PDB file of C-alpha atoms in Angstrom:
ATOM      1  CA  MET A1029     -25.815  10.627  -5.848  1.00  0.00           C
ATOM      2  CA  ASP A1030     -24.910  10.908  -9.467  1.00  0.00           C
ATOM      3  CA  VAL A1031     -21.384  11.783 -10.974  1.00  0.00           C
ATOM      4  CA  THR A1032     -21.055  13.003 -14.532  1.00  0.00           C
ATOM      5  CA  SER A1033     -17.790  14.123 -16.376  1.00  0.00           C
ATOM      6  CA  GLN A1034     -16.735  16.298 -19.296  1.00  0.00           C
ATOM      7  CA  ARG A1035     -13.425  17.571 -20.376  1.00  0.00           C
ATOM      8  CA  THR A1036     -13.217  21.451 -21.277  1.00  0.00           C
ATOM      9  CA  GLY A1037     -10.333  23.786 -21.906  1.00  0.00           C
ATOM     10  CA  GLY A1038      -7.611  21.267 -20.595  1.00  0.00           C
ATOM     11  CA  ALA A1039      -9.610  20.376 -17.369  1.00  0.00           C
ATOM     12  CA  LEU A1040     -11.753  17.380 -16.494  1.00  0.00           C
ATOM     13  CA  ILE A1041     -14.752  18.502 -14.860  1.00  0.00           C
ATOM     14  CA  VAL A1042     -16.522  16.213 -12.462  1.00  0.00           C
ATOM     15  CA  SER A1043     -20.310  17.204 -11.438  1.00  0.00           C
ATOM     16  CA  VAL A1044     -21.692  15.522  -8.610  1.00  0.00           C
ATOM     17  CA  GLU A1045     -25.499  15.742  -7.742  1.00  0.00           C
ATOM     18  CA  GLY A1046     -27.653  14.886  -4.839  1.00  0.00           C
ATOM     19  CA  ARG A1047     -25.815  14.022  -1.520  1.00  0.00           C
ATOM     20  CA  VAL A1048     -22.619  12.469  -0.498  1.00  0.00           C
ATOM     21  CA  ASP A1049     -23.117  10.933   2.996  1.00  0.00           C
ATOM     22  CA  GLY A1050     -21.623   7.920   5.020  1.00  0.00           C
ATOM     23  CA  ALA A1051     -23.727   5.345   2.872  1.00  0.00           C
ATOM     24  CA  ASN A1052     -22.334   6.477  -0.438  1.00  0.00           C
ATOM     25  CA  ALA A1053     -19.199   8.363   0.026  1.00  0.00           C
ATOM     26  CA  ARG A1054     -16.899   5.441  -1.083  1.00  0.00           C
ATOM     27  CA  LYS A1055     -18.807   4.911  -4.217  1.00  0.00           C
ATOM     28  CA  PHE A1056     -18.785   8.610  -4.925  1.00  0.00           C
ATOM     29  CA  GLN A1057     -15.091   8.421  -4.496  1.00  0.00           C
ATOM     30  CA  LYS A1058     -14.673   5.382  -6.670  1.00  0.00           C
ATOM     31  CA  ALA A1059     -16.926   7.116  -9.287  1.00  0.00           C
ATOM     32  CA  VAL A1060     -14.751  10.203  -9.263  1.00  0.00           C
ATOM     33  CA  GLU A1061     -11.450   8.204  -9.385  1.00  0.00           C
ATOM     34  CA  GLY A1062     -12.916   6.093 -12.164  1.00  0.00           C
ATOM     35  CA  VAL A1063     -13.306   9.089 -14.675  1.00  0.00           C
ATOM     36  CA  ILE A1064      -9.807  10.586 -13.832  1.00  0.00           C
ATOM     37  CA  ASP A1065      -7.418   9.538 -16.430  1.00  0.00           C
ATOM     38  CA  ASP A1066      -4.083  11.163 -16.643  1.00  0.00           C
ATOM     39  CA  ASP A1067      -5.721  14.547 -16.369  1.00  0.00           C
ATOM     40  CA  ARG A1068      -3.406  17.422 -15.355  1.00  0.00           C
ATOM     41  CA  ALA A1069      -6.401  19.558 -14.012  1.00  0.00           C
ATOM     42  CA  VAL A1070      -9.622  18.392 -12.159  1.00  0.00           C
ATOM     43  CA  ILE A1071     -12.518  20.261 -10.978  1.00  0.00           C
ATOM     44  CA  LEU A1072     -15.070  19.100  -8.832  1.00  0.00           C
ATOM     45  CA  ASP A1073     -18.385  20.994  -9.618  1.00  0.00           C
ATOM     46  CA  MET A1074     -20.722  20.982  -6.557  1.00  0.00           C
ATOM     47  CA  GLU A1075     -23.592  23.126  -7.861  1.00  0.00           C
ATOM     48  CA  ASN A1076     -26.045  20.416  -7.663  1.00  0.00           C
ATOM     49  CA  LEU A1077     -24.564  18.936  -4.322  1.00  0.00           C
ATOM     50  CA  GLY A1078     -27.168  19.525  -1.592  1.00  0.00           C
ATOM     51  CA  TYR A1079     -25.497  17.596   1.287  1.00  0.00           C
ATOM     52  CA  ILE A1080     -22.094  16.570   2.298  1.00  0.00           C
ATOM     53  CA  SER A1081     -21.014  14.829   5.734  1.00  0.00           C
ATOM     54  CA  SER A1082     -17.455  14.034   7.127  1.00  0.00           C
ATOM     55  CA  ALA A1083     -17.572  10.968   4.957  1.00  0.00           C
ATOM     56  CA  GLY A1084     -17.915  12.927   1.914  1.00  0.00           C
ATOM     57  CA  LEU A1085     -15.066  15.288   3.000  1.00  0.00           C
ATOM     58  CA  ARG A1086     -12.907  12.358   3.744  1.00  0.00           C
ATOM     59  CA  SER A1087     -13.459  11.287   0.216  1.00  0.00           C
ATOM     60  CA  ILE A1088     -12.598  14.677  -1.371  1.00  0.00           C
ATOM     61  CA  LEU A1089      -9.318  14.731   0.759  1.00  0.00           C
ATOM     62  CA  LEU A1090      -8.252  11.333  -0.493  1.00  0.00           C
ATOM     63  CA  ILE A1091      -9.012  12.542  -4.128  1.00  0.00           C
ATOM     64  CA  ALA A1092      -7.243  15.500  -3.634  1.00  0.00           C
ATOM     65  CA  LYS A1093      -4.250  13.783  -1.670  1.00  0.00           C
ATOM     66  CA  GLY A1094      -4.158  11.269  -4.912  1.00  0.00           C
ATOM     67  CA  LEU A1095      -4.048  14.231  -7.406  1.00  0.00           C
ATOM     68  CA  GLN A1096      -1.531  16.197  -5.248  1.00  0.00           C
ATOM     69  CA  LYS A1097       0.710  12.926  -5.333  1.00  0.00           C
ATOM     70  CA  ARG A1098       1.026  13.019  -9.205  1.00  0.00           C
ATOM     71  CA  LYS A1099       1.194  16.672  -9.358  1.00  0.00           C
ATOM     72  CA  ALA A1100      -1.932  17.513 -10.960  1.00  0.00           C
ATOM     73  CA  GLN A1101      -4.095  20.710 -10.133  1.00  0.00           C
ATOM     74  CA  PHE A1102      -7.326  19.923  -8.005  1.00  0.00           C
ATOM     75  CA  ALA A1103     -10.173  22.640  -7.631  1.00  0.00           C
ATOM     76  CA  VAL A1104     -13.698  22.598  -6.348  1.00  0.00           C
ATOM     77  CA  CYS A1105     -16.449  25.009  -7.692  1.00  0.00           C
ATOM     78  CA  SER A1106     -19.950  26.342  -7.204  1.00  0.00           C
ATOM     79  CA  LEU A1107     -20.331  25.361  -3.463  1.00  0.00           C
ATOM     80  CA  GLN A1108     -23.893  25.656  -1.983  1.00  0.00           C
ATOM     81  CA  ASP A1109     -23.852  28.040   1.072  1.00  0.00           C
ATOM     82  CA  ALA A1110     -24.065  25.376   3.560  1.00  0.00           C
ATOM     83  CA  ILE A1111     -21.474  23.433   2.054  1.00  0.00           C
ATOM     84  CA  GLY A1112     -19.285  26.266   1.613  1.00  0.00           C
ATOM     85  CA  GLU A1113     -19.696  26.789   5.349  1.00  0.00           C
ATOM     86  CA  VAL A1114     -18.707  23.138   6.206  1.00  0.00           C
ATOM     87  CA  PHE A1115     -15.677  23.637   4.107  1.00  0.00           C
ATOM     88  CA  ARG A1116     -14.543  26.857   6.036  1.00  0.00           C
ATOM     89  CA  ILE A1117     -15.250  25.025   9.608  1.00  0.00           C
ATOM     90  CA  VAL A1118     -13.000  22.150   8.740  1.00  0.00           C
ATOM     91  CA  GLY A1119     -10.380  24.293   7.084  1.00  0.00           C
ATOM     92  CA  PHE A1120     -10.627  23.047   3.761  1.00  0.00           C
ATOM     93  CA  ASP A1121     -10.668  26.284   2.105  1.00  0.00           C
ATOM     94  CA  LYS A1122      -7.142  26.412   3.201  1.00  0.00           C
ATOM     95  CA  ILE A1123      -6.018  23.188   1.486  1.00  0.00           C
ATOM     96  CA  VAL A1124      -8.254  23.048  -1.589  1.00  0.00           C
ATOM     97  CA  THR A1125      -8.735  25.709  -4.041  1.00  0.00           C
ATOM     98  CA  ILE A1126     -12.368  27.023  -4.351  1.00  0.00           C
ATOM     99  CA  HIS A1127     -13.823  28.877  -7.180  1.00  0.00           C
ATOM    100  CA  SER A1128     -17.431  30.583  -7.207  1.00  0.00           C
ATOM    101  CA  SER A1129     -18.027  29.065 -10.769  1.00  0.00           C
ATOM    102  CA  GLN A1130     -17.274  26.383 -13.073  1.00  0.00           C
ATOM    103  CA  GLY A1131     -16.244  29.018 -15.723  1.00  0.00           C
ATOM    104  CA  ASP A1132     -13.952  30.562 -13.331  1.00  0.00           C
ATOM    105  CA  ALA A1133     -12.304  27.204 -12.235  1.00  0.00           C
ATOM    106  CA  VAL A1134     -11.734  26.394 -15.980  1.00  0.00           C
ATOM    107  CA  ALA A1135     -10.222  29.900 -16.640  1.00  0.00           C
ATOM    108  CA  ALA A1136      -7.697  29.523 -13.803  1.00  0.00           C
ATOM    109  CA  MET A1137      -6.687  26.153 -14.453  1.00  0.00           C
ATOM    110  CA  GLY A1138      -7.311  25.146 -17.949  1.00  0.00           C
ATOM    111  CA  SER A1139      -4.334  25.608 -20.376  1.00  0.00           C
TER     112      SER A1139
ATOM    113  CA  MET B 222     -44.027  26.744  17.007  1.00  0.00           C
ATOM    114  CA  ASN B 223     -43.476  23.639  19.125  1.00  0.00           C
ATOM    115  CA  GLU B 224     -43.037  20.351  17.308  1.00  0.00           C
ATOM    116  CA  THR B 225     -41.546  16.777  18.536  1.00  0.00           C
ATOM    117  CA  ALA B 226     -40.667  14.010  16.384  1.00  0.00           C
ATOM    118  CA  SER B 227     -39.174  10.377  17.210  1.00  0.00           C
ATOM    119  CA  ILE B 228     -36.901   8.681  14.754  1.00  0.00           C
ATOM    120  CA  THR B 229     -35.899   5.204  15.340  1.00  0.00           C
ATOM    121  CA  MET B 230     -32.489   4.320  13.350  1.00  0.00           C
ATOM    122  CA  GLN B 231     -31.469   0.764  12.663  1.00  0.00           C
ATOM    123  CA  PRO B 232     -27.745   0.391  13.645  1.00  0.00           C
ATOM    124  CA  ASP B 233     -26.878   0.356  10.101  1.00  0.00           C
ATOM    125  CA  VAL B 234     -25.697   3.069   7.770  1.00  0.00           C
ATOM    126  CA  GLU B 235     -28.010   2.182   5.126  1.00  0.00           C
ATOM    127  CA  ASP B 236     -30.935   3.337   7.595  1.00  0.00           C
ATOM    128  CA  LEU B 237     -29.460   6.918   7.157  1.00  0.00           C
ATOM    129  CA  GLU B 238     -31.773   7.482   4.082  1.00  0.00           C
ATOM    130  CA  ASN B 239     -34.880   6.810   6.353  1.00  0.00           C
ATOM    131  CA  VAL B 240     -33.475   9.197   9.022  1.00  0.00           C
ATOM    132  CA  PHE B 241     -32.883  12.027   6.498  1.00  0.00           C
ATOM    133  CA  ALA B 242     -36.518  11.424   5.042  1.00  0.00           C
ATOM    134  CA  ALA B 243     -37.849  11.784   8.589  1.00  0.00           C
ATOM    135  CA  VAL B 244     -35.617  15.124   9.321  1.00  0.00           C
ATOM    136  CA  GLU B 245     -37.223  16.529   5.934  1.00  0.00           C
ATOM    137  CA  GLU B 246     -40.584  15.766   7.082  1.00  0.00           C
ATOM    138  CA  PHE B 247     -40.229  17.116  10.544  1.00  0.00           C
ATOM    139  CA  ALA B 248     -38.574  20.315   8.827  1.00  0.00           C
ATOM    140  CA  GLU B 249     -41.360  20.949   6.614  1.00  0.00           C
ATOM    141  CA  ARG B 250     -43.998  20.859   9.531  1.00  0.00           C
ATOM    142  CA  ALA B 251     -41.828  23.048  11.571  1.00  0.00           C
ATOM    143  CA  ALA B 252     -40.972  25.540   8.609  1.00  0.00           C
ATOM    144  CA  TRP B 253     -37.240  25.165   9.145  1.00  0.00           C
ATOM    145  CA  PRO B 254     -35.024  27.149   6.945  1.00  0.00           C
ATOM    146  CA  MET B 255     -32.587  25.043   4.523  1.00  0.00           C
ATOM    147  CA  ASN B 256     -29.568  25.721   6.295  1.00  0.00           C
ATOM    148  CA  LEU B 257     -30.979  24.313   9.648  1.00  0.00           C
ATOM    149  CA  VAL B 258     -32.335  21.013   7.810  1.00  0.00           C
ATOM    150  CA  PHE B 259     -28.746  20.694   6.474  1.00  0.00           C
ATOM    151  CA  GLN B 260     -27.377  20.993  10.015  1.00  0.00           C
ATOM    152  CA  VAL B 261     -29.675  18.765  11.722  1.00  0.00           C
ATOM    153  CA  LYS B 262     -28.827  16.011   9.061  1.00  0.00           C
ATOM    154  CA  LEU B 263     -25.284  16.428   9.407  1.00  0.00           C
ATOM    155  CA  ILE B 264     -25.476  16.320  13.273  1.00  0.00           C
ATOM    156  CA  LEU B 265     -27.491  13.190  13.255  1.00  0.00           C
ATOM    157  CA  GLU B 266     -25.300  11.419  10.504  1.00  0.00           C
ATOM    158  CA  GLU B 267     -22.078  12.147  12.532  1.00  0.00           C
ATOM    159  CA  MET B 268     -23.448  11.178  15.872  1.00  0.00           C
ATOM    160  CA  ALA B 269     -25.301   8.075  14.489  1.00  0.00           C
ATOM    161  CA  LEU B 270     -22.287   6.778  12.200  1.00  0.00           C
ATOM    162  CA  ASN B 271     -19.886   7.304  15.311  1.00  0.00           C
ATOM    163  CA  VAL B 272     -22.126   4.901  17.368  1.00  0.00           C
ATOM    164  CA  ILE B 273     -22.339   2.401  14.250  1.00  0.00           C
ATOM    165  CA  ASN B 274     -18.678   2.444  13.397  1.00  0.00           C
ATOM    166  CA  TYR B 275     -17.276   2.650  16.838  1.00  0.00           C
ATOM    167  CA  GLY B 276     -19.812   1.604  19.434  1.00  0.00           C
ATOM    168  CA  GLY B 277     -20.090  -1.991  18.714  1.00  0.00           C
ATOM    169  CA  VAL B 278     -23.837  -1.663  18.181  1.00  0.00           C
ATOM    170  CA  GLU B 279     -24.013  -4.261  15.194  1.00  0.00           C
ATOM    171  CA  GLY B 280     -27.365  -6.229  15.567  1.00  0.00           C
ATOM    172  CA  ALA B 281     -28.290  -4.206  18.765  1.00  0.00           C
ATOM    173  CA  GLU B 282     -31.141  -2.351  19.499  1.00  0.00           C
ATOM    174  CA  PRO B 283     -31.803   0.779  17.566  1.00  0.00           C
ATOM    175  CA  ILE B 284     -30.917   4.319  18.213  1.00  0.00           C
ATOM    176  CA  ASP B 285     -33.600   6.515  19.402  1.00  0.00           C
ATOM    177  CA  ILE B 286     -33.605  10.031  18.179  1.00  0.00           C
ATOM    178  CA  VAL B 287     -35.898  12.546  19.433  1.00  0.00           C
ATOM    179  CA  LEU B 288     -36.110  16.200  17.574  1.00  0.00           C
ATOM    180  CA  LYS B 289     -37.777  18.878  19.249  1.00  0.00           C
ATOM    181  CA  THR B 290     -38.330  22.636  18.133  1.00  0.00           C
ATOM    182  CA  GLU B 291     -39.671  25.291  20.558  1.00  0.00           C
ATOM    183  CA  ASN B 292     -39.730  28.791  19.476  1.00  0.00           C
ATOM    184  CA  ASP B 293     -36.075  29.592  18.372  1.00  0.00           C
ATOM    185  CA  ILE B 294     -34.305  26.293  19.927  1.00  0.00           C
ATOM    186  CA  VAL B 295     -33.828  22.974  18.414  1.00  0.00           C
ATOM    187  CA  THR B 296     -33.112  20.080  20.586  1.00  0.00           C
ATOM    188  CA  ILE B 297     -31.749  16.836  19.321  1.00  0.00           C
ATOM    189  CA  GLU B 298     -31.832  13.776  21.735  1.00  0.00           C
ATOM    190  CA  ILE B 299     -29.763  10.612  20.858  1.00  0.00           C
ATOM    191  CA  LYS B 300     -29.954   7.382  22.735  1.00  0.00           C
ATOM    192  CA  ASP B 301     -28.054   4.325  22.115  1.00  0.00           C
ATOM    193  CA  VAL B 302     -26.513   1.274  23.517  1.00  0.00           C
ATOM    194  CA  GLY B 303     -23.020   1.503  22.303  1.00  0.00           C
ATOM    195  CA  GLN B 304     -19.853   1.632  24.103  1.00  0.00           C
ATOM    196  CA  PRO B 305     -19.873   4.351  26.668  1.00  0.00           C
ATOM    197  CA  PHE B 306     -18.605   7.537  24.726  1.00  0.00           C
ATOM    198  CA  ASP B 307     -18.548  11.008  25.673  1.00  0.00           C
ATOM    199  CA  PRO B 308     -18.432  13.258  22.306  1.00  0.00           C
ATOM    200  CA  ILE B 309     -17.597  16.164  24.660  1.00  0.00           C
ATOM    201  CA  LYS B 310     -14.406  14.760  26.442  1.00  0.00           C
ATOM    202  CA  ASP B 311     -13.446  11.872  24.445  1.00  0.00           C
ATOM    203  CA  ALA B 312     -12.865  13.472  20.961  1.00  0.00           C
ATOM    204  CA  PRO B 313      -9.942  15.183  19.971  1.00  0.00           C
ATOM    205  CA  SER B 314      -9.773  18.376  17.857  1.00  0.00           C
ATOM    206  CA  PRO B 315      -8.357  17.982  14.526  1.00  0.00           C
ATOM    207  CA  ASP B 316      -5.284  20.003  13.663  1.00  0.00           C
ATOM    208  CA  LEU B 317      -6.721  22.524  10.787  1.00  0.00           C
ATOM    209  CA  SER B 318      -3.469  24.150  10.223  1.00  0.00           C
ATOM    210  CA  LEU B 319      -1.684  21.182   8.566  1.00  0.00           C
ATOM    211  CA  ALA B 320      -0.960  21.092   4.707  1.00  0.00           C
ATOM    212  CA  LEU B 321      -2.871  18.889   2.336  1.00  0.00           C
ATOM    213  CA  GLU B 322      -0.370  16.151   2.332  1.00  0.00           C
ATOM    214  CA  ASP B 323      -0.102  16.106   6.129  1.00  0.00           C
ATOM    215  CA  ARG B 324      -3.913  16.159   6.914  1.00  0.00           C
ATOM    216  CA  PRO B 325      -4.967  13.040   8.462  1.00  0.00           C
ATOM    217  CA  ILE B 326      -8.459  11.520   6.738  1.00  0.00           C
ATOM    218  CA  GLY B 327     -10.615  11.470   9.763  1.00  0.00           C
ATOM    219  CA  GLY B 328     -11.729  13.197  12.717  1.00  0.00           C
ATOM    220  CA  LEU B 329     -13.789  15.857  11.190  1.00  0.00           C
ATOM    221  CA  GLY B 330     -17.404  14.578  12.150  1.00  0.00           C
ATOM    222  CA  LEU B 331     -17.525  15.313  15.666  1.00  0.00           C
ATOM    223  CA  TYR B 332     -15.425  18.661  15.226  1.00  0.00           C
ATOM    224  CA  LEU B 333     -18.183  19.733  12.773  1.00  0.00           C
ATOM    225  CA  VAL B 334     -20.914  18.903  15.292  1.00  0.00           C
ATOM    226  CA  ARG B 335     -19.300  20.975  18.062  1.00  0.00           C
ATOM    227  CA  THR B 336     -19.050  23.930  15.858  1.00  0.00           C
ATOM    228  CA  MET B 337     -22.715  23.599  14.901  1.00  0.00           C
ATOM    229  CA  VAL B 338     -24.376  23.295  18.482  1.00  0.00           C
ATOM    230  CA  ASP B 339     -24.511  25.661  21.396  1.00  0.00           C
ATOM    231  CA  GLU B 340     -24.901  23.040  24.168  1.00  0.00           C
ATOM    232  CA  MET B 341     -23.936  19.585  24.473  1.00  0.00           C
ATOM    233  CA  HIS B 342     -24.915  17.383  27.312  1.00  0.00           C
ATOM    234  CA  TYR B 343     -23.817  13.849  27.817  1.00  0.00           C
ATOM    235  CA  GLU B 344     -24.762  11.117  30.395  1.00  0.00           C
ATOM    236  CA  TRP B 345     -24.234   7.523  30.572  1.00  0.00           C
ATOM    237  CA  HIS B 346     -27.068   5.828  32.514  1.00  0.00           C
ATOM    238  CA  ASP B 347     -29.082   2.513  32.378  1.00  0.00           C
ATOM    239  CA  GLY B 348     -26.614   1.037  29.852  1.00  0.00           C
ATOM    240  CA  HIS B 349     -27.080   3.662  27.358  1.00  0.00           C
ATOM    241  CA  ASN B 350     -25.508   6.929  26.013  1.00  0.00           C
ATOM    242  CA  HIS B 351     -27.729   9.802  26.427  1.00  0.00           C
ATOM    243  CA  LEU B 352     -26.577  12.919  24.463  1.00  0.00           C
ATOM    244  CA  THR B 353     -28.574  15.985  23.997  1.00  0.00           C
ATOM    245  CA  LEU B 354     -27.681  18.831  21.794  1.00  0.00           C
ATOM    246  CA  ILE B 355     -29.187  22.015  21.401  1.00  0.00           C
ATOM    247  CA  THR B 356     -28.919  24.797  18.882  1.00  0.00           C
ATOM    248  CA  ARG B 357     -30.280  28.344  18.659  1.00  0.00           C
ATOM    249  CA  ARG B 358     -29.164  29.078  15.385  1.00  0.00           C
ATOM    250  CA  LEU B 359     -32.230  29.604  13.348  1.00  0.00           C
ATOM    251  CA  THR B 360     -30.644  31.298  10.454  1.00  0.00           C
TER     252      THR B 360
END
């Protein structure tokens, strides 16, 4: 699992690569929270994420809750099919904004 | 195509990586589509981590996993020495209608597994949990 980040168009884009599972979900969450500063808009790009389990979903939920608490925007983008299905099954599509591409996410959220 | 594989998982989250590697090797042999590989990994992780986190199995004997694929049917058998736990009866369903701020942070793993399998059979005998999961979704 690798986490990289960049700031574009007023949004912080955090890209995660590999898999987020029960063995590394806490590390993933800390890595993402570590790159978030006082950003007003955060996009989690999951294009290169091939696997996520409930431990990873829990981390994303905690990241989303933390951002919501300080009224920052949060969205995810570029989910692979199987991960999009997992998001729908657990109803995350109702509580987290999902964009089909990073460009769409930046356009919707950036200032 | 009929294939069978036995996987032994130490009761430690760090052994997940070896389980995933074994699933990938098996999936290649059985020519599984990517979505099925994802599903089987997810099912094994959720069930195994449930045993490791709540079953009191630290330092106990390994979790025995058997994967079978027979025509379009995939069978997953999991045997462990954890506390008796019936994932069919003993796990509550999460409330998916709650808003972000009200969502509790756990309880999604077993729910995911239940939605992904067609049949679940649970038995407790000889001091072991025996769980059999069957999925026919070879998409």
